[in-house]
Coordinates of C-alpha atoms in Angstrom, one line a residue:
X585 CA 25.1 -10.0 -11.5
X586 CA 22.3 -10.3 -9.2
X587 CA 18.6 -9.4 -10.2
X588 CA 19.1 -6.1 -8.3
X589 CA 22.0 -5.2 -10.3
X590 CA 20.4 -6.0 -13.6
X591 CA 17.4 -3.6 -12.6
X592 CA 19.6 -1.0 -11.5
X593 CA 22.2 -1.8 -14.3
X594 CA 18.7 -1.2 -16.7
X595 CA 17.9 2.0 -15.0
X596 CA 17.0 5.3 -16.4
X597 CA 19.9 7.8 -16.9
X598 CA 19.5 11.1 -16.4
X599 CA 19.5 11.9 -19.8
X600 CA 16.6 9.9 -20.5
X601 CA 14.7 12.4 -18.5
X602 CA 13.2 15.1 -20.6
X603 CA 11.4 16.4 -18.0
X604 CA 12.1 19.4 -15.5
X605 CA 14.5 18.1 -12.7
X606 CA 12.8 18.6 -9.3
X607 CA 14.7 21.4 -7.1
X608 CA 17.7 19.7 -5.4
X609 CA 16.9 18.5 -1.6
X610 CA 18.6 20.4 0.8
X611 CA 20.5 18.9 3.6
X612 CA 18.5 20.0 6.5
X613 CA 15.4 18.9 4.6
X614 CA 16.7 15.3 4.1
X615 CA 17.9 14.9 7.6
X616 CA 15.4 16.6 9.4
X617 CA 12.9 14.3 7.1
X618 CA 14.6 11.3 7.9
X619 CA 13.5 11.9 11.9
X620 CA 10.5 13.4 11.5
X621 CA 9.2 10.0 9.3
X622 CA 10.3 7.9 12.5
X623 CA 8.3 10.5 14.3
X624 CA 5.4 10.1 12.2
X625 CA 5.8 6.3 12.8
X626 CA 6.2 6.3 16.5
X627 CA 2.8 8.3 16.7
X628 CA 1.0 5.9 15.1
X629 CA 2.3 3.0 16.6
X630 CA 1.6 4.6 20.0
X631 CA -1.6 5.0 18.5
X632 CA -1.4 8.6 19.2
X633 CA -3.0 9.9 15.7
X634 CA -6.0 7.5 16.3
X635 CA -6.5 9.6 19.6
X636 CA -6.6 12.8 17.8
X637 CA -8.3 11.9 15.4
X638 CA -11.0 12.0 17.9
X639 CA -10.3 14.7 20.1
X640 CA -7.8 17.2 18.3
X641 CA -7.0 17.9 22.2
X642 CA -4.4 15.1 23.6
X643 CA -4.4 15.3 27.7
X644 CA -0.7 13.6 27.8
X645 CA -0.8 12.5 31.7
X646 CA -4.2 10.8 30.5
X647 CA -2.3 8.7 27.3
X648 CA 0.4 8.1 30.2
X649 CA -1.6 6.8 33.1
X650 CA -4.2 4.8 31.0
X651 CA -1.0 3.1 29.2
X652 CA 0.7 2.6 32.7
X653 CA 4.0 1.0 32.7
X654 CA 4.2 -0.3 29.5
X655 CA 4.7 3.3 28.2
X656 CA 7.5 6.1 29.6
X657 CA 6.1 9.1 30.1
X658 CA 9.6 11.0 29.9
X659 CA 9.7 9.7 26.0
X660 CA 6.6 9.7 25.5
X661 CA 6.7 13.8 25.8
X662 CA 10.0 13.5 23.7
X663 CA 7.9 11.8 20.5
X664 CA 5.0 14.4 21.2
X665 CA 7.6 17.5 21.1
X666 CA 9.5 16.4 18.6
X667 CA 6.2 16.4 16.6
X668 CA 5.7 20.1 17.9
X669 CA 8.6 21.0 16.2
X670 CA 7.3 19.6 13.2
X671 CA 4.4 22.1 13.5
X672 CA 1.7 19.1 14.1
X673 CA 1.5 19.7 17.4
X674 CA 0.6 22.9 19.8
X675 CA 2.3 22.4 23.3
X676 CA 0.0 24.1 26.0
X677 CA -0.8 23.8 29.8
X678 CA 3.0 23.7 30.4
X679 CA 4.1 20.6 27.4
X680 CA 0.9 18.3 29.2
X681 CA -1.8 19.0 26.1
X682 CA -1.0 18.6 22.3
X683 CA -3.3 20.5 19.7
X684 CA -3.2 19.2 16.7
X685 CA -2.7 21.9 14.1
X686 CA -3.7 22.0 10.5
X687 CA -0.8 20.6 9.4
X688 CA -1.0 17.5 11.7
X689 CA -3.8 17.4 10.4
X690 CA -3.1 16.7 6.7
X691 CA -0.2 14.6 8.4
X692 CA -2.7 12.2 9.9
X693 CA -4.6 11.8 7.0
X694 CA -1.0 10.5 4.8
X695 CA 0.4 8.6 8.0
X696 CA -0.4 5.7 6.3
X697 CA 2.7 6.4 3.7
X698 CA 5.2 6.3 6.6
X699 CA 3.4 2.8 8.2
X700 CA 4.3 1.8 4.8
X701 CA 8.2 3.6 4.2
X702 CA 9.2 3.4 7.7
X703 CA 7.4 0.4 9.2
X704 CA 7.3 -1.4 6.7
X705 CA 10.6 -1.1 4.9
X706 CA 12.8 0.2 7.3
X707 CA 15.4 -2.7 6.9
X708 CA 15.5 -2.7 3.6
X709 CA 16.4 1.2 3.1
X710 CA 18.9 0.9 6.1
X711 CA 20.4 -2.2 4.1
X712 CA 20.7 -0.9 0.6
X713 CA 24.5 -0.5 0.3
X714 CA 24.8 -4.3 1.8
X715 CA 22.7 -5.1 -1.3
X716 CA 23.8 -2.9 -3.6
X717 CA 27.4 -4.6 -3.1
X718 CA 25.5 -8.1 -3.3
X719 CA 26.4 -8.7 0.5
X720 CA 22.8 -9.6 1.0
X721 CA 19.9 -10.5 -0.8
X722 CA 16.2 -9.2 -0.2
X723 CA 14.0 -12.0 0.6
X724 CA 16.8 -14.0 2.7
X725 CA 19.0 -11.8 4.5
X726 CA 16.3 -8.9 4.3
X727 CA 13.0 -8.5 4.7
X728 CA 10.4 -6.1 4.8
X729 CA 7.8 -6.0 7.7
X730 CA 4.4 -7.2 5.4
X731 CA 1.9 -6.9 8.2
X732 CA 3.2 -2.9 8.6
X733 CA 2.9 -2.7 4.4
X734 CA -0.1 -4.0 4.7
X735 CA -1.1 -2.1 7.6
X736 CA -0.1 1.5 5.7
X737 CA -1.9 0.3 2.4
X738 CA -4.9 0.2 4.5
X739 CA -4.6 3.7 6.0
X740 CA -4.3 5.4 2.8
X741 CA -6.9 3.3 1.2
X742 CA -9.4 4.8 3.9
X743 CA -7.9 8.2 3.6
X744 CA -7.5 8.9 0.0
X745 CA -9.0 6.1 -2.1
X746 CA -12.0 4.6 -0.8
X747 CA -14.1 7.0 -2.2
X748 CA -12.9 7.2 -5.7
X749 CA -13.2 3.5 -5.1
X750 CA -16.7 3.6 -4.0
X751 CA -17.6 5.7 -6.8
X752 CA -16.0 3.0 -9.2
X753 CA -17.8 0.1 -7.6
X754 CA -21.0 2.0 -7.5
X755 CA -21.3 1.0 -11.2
X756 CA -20.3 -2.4 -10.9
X757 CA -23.2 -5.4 -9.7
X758 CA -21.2 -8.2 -8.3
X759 CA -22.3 -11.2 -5.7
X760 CA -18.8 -12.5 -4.4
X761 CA -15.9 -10.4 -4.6
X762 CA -12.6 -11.2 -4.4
X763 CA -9.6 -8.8 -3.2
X764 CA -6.2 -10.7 -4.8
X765 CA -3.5 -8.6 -2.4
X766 CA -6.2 -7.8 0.3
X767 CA -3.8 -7.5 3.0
X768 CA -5.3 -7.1 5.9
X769 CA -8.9 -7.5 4.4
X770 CA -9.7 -3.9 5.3
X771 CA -11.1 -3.4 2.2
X772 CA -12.5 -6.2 0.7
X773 CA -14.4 -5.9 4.4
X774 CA -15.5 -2.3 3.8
X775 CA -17.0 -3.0 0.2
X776 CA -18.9 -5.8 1.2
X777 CA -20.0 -4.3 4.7
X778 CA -21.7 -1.8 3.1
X779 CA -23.2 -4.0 0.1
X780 CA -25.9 -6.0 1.7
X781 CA -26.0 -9.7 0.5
X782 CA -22.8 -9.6 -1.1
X783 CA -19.7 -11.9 -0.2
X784 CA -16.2 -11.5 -0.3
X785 CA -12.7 -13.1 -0.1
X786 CA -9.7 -11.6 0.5
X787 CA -6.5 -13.2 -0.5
X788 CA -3.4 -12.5 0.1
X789 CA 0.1 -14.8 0.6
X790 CA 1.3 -13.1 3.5
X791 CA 0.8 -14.6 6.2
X792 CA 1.2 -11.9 8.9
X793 CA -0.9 -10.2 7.0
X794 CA -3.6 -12.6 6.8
X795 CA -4.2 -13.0 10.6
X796 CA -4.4 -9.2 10.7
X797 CA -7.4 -10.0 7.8
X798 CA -9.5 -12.3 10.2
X799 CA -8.9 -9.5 13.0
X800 CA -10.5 -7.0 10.7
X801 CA -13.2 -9.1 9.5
X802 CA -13.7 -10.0 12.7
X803 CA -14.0 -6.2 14.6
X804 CA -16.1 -5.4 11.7
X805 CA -19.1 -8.0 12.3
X806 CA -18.4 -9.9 8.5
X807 CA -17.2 -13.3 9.7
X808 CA -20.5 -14.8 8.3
X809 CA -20.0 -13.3 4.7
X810 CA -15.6 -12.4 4.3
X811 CA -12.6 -14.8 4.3
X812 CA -9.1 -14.0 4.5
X813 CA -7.5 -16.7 3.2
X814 CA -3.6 -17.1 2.8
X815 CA -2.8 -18.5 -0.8
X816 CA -1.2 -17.4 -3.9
X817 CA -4.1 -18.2 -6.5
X818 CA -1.9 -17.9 -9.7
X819 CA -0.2 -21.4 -8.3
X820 CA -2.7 -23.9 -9.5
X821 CA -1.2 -26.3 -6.2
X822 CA -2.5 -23.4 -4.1
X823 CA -5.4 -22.7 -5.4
X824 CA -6.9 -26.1 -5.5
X825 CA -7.8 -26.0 -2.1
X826 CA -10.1 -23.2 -2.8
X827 CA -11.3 -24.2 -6.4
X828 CA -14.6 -24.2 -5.3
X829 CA -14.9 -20.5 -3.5
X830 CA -13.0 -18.9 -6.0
X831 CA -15.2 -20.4 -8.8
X832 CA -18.0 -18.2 -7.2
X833 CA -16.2 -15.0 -7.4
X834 CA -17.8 -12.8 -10.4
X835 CA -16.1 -9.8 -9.8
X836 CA -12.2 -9.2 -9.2
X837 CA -10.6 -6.6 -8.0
X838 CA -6.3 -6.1 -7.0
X839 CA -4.3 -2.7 -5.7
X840 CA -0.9 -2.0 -5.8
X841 CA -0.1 -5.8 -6.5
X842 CA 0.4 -6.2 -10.2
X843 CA 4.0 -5.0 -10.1
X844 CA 4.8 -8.0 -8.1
X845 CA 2.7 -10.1 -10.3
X846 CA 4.7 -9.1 -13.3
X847 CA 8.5 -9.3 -11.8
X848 CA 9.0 -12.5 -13.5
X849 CA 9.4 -11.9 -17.4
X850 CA 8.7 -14.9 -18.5
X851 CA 5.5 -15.3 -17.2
X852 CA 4.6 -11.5 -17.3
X853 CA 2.8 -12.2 -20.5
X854 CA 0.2 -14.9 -19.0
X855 CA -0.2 -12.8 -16.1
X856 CA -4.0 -11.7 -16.7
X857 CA -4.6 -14.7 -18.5
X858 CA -3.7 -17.2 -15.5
X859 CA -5.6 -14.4 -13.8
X860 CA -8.8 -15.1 -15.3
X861 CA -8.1 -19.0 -15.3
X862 CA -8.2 -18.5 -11.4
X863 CA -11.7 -17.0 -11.1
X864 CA -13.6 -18.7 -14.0
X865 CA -16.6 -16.4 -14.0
X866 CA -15.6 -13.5 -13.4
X867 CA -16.4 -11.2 -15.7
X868 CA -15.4 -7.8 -14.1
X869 CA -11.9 -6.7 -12.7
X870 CA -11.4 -3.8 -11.0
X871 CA -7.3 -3.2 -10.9
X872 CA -5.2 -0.5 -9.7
X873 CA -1.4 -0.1 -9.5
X874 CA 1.3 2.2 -9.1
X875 CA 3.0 2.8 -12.3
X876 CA 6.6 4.0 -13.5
X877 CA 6.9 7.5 -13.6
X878 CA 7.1 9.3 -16.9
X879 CA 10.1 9.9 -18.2
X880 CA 8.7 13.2 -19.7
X881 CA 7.3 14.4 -16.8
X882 CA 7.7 18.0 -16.1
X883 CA 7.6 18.7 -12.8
X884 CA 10.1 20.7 -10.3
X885 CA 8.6 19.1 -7.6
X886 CA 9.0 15.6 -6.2
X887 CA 5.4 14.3 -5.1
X888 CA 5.5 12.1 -1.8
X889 CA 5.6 8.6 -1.9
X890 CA 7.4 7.9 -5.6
X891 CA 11.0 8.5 -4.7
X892 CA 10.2 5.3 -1.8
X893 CA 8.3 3.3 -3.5
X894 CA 10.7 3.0 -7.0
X895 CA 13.8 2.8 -4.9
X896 CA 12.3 0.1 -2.3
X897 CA 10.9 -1.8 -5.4
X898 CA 14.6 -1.4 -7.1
X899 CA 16.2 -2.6 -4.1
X900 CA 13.7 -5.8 -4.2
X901 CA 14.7 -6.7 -7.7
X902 CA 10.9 -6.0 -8.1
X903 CA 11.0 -3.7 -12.0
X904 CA 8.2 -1.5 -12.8
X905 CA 6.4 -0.8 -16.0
X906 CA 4.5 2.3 -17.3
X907 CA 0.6 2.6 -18.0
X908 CA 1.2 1.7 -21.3
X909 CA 2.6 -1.9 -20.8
X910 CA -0.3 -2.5 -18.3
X911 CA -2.6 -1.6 -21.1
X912 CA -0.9 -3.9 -23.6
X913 CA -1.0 -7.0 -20.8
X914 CA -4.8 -5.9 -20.3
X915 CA -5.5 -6.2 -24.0
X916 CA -3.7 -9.9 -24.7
X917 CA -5.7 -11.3 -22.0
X918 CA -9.0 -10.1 -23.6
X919 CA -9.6 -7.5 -20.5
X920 CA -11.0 -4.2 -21.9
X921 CA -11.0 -0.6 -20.3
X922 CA -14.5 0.3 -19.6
X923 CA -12.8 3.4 -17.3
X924 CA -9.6 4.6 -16.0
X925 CA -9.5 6.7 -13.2
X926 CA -6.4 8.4 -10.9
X927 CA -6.0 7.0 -7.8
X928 CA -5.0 8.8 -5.0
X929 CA -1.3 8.2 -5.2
X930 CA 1.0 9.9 -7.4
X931 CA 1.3 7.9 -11.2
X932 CA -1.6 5.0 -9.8
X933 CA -4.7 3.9 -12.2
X934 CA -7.9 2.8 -11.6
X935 CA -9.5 0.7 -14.3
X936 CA -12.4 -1.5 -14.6
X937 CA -12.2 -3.9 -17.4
X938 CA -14.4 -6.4 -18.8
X939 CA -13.5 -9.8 -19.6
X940 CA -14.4 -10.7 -23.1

């Protein structure tokens, strides 16, 4: 069997669920879904959203001439109606004005979820019979997009966590912090920018993802105190050539990455250990991940986001563990909780622990 199948073979069954089932999906709502995410999508990439997010008033023979050729008008109008049916959009002056509603509204604050779903794995959902039937592999035959994952972590980071995030941080004094997972540095940039005389580094292994970093660092005026750096510090051959910056880092922090970290079981256990090996003195490490839903939860109601993210990781061979199980990996590595806080996405934990 391939690692795929041994996840999905060790799957919950339904009767492991003691919780309420959510209300079955109708079909109209699955198709109609299916669309209006590639809708969502298209608007971003078009960078439509960004627009309104400045003027809720979009002037579609404007978008059209200032693009000029490189954008069709005709399907251009068929994107931005499309969305009107979705009720983010109000037509008016005859289809050439959009209004953004109060719904499009809440959509462009949670467009980062379809950057990630739909951007970023696309392929991988459109390929999960080929590798349910082991006719391909992820990681060889199919891949995920990691500069659009990246890209869609970033958006709801600004949207819905930075300022649980900045609260968090507000109690924590560091000097050089590093982001392990930074993507495209968006972050790691933020928390620094506004932290006079601190440094940062953000790390990541993609990288796609790490040339969007030095575009990031660079639009925001930090290239003098943030690195993106491409490296996978838990490989003591890769992090050797950065032994000496990461030996300044005091405080750590890492979202939405550990799941990968822990794939492998037989190093799961030293995880948070060879962690701490990386950054000697650090003392503080701020980590958040998405966790494995309950199997008690009661809810009728399937929240956005879970239902992608543990069938893309299932399809990845990538298993997830609960909050309990982190907790237990925190406490071998001598990292204790000083606070745990919900963060933004459904079943994800915030936690600051101190080394000791």
């Amino acid at each position: 069997m391939t690692a795929v199948q041994d996840h999905l073979a060790a799957a919950a069954t339904p009767a492991d669920w003691a919780g309420a089932a959510p209300a079955p999906m109708g079909v109209d709502q699955a198709f109609n879904g299916y669309v209006a995410g590639t809708v969502v999508n298209a608007l971003d990439r078009l960078g439509i959203w960004e627009r309104l997010a400045a003027n809720p008033l979009l002037d579609l023979r404007a978008v059209a001439a200032e693009a000029g050729p490189a954008v069709r008008e005709r399907v251009l109008r068929e994107i931005v109606r499309a969305a009107a049916t979705c009720g983010w959009l109000r037509l008016q002056d005859g289809g050439d004005t959009a209004l953004l509603t109060s719904a499009g509204q809440e959509m462009l604050r949670m467009r980062g979820y379809f950057t990630w779903g739909v951007g970023g794995y696309n392929e991988v959902f459109a390929q999960a019979h080929r590798i349910a039937t082991g006719e391909a592999e992820f990681g060889t035959d199919v891949l995920r997009d990691e500069a659009m994952v990246a890209l869609g972590s970033g958006q709801n980071d600004r949207s819905f966590m930075a300022g649980t995030l900045d609260s968090v941080l507000a109690d924590v004094d560091f000097s050089v912090l590093a982001d392990l997972g930074s993507g495209i540095s968006a972050r790691v940039s933020r928390v620094v920018g506004e932290r006079p005389g601190t440094r940062g580094l953000g790390l990541d292994i993609s990288g796609p993802a790490t040339e969007l970093g030095h575009r990031t660092i660079a639009e925001a005026g930090l290239a003098d105190r943030v690195q993106a750096i491409q490296t996978d510090v838990l490989d003591v051959c890769h992090r050797a050539a950065h032994r000496d910056r990461l030996a300044e880092v005091d405080t750590v922090m890492s979202f939405f990455l550990l799941h990968d970290l822990l794939a492998n079981p037989e190093t799961r256990p030293q995880t948070f250990t060879r962690m701490r090996e990386a950054f000697p003195a650090a003392r503080t490490f701020v980590l958040a991940d998405t966790m494995l839903r309950p199997h008690s939860e009661d809810s009728t109601a399937l929240p956005v986001f879970s239902l992608g993210y543990e069938l893309a990781h299932a399809l990845m061979g990538v298993p997830l563990h609960t909050k309990e199980t982190y907790e237990e990996l925190f406490a071998a590595a001598g990292l204790v909780p000083r606070r745990v806080v919900p963060f933004g996405t459904p079943h994800s934990w915030l936690y600051v622990l101190e080394a000791h």
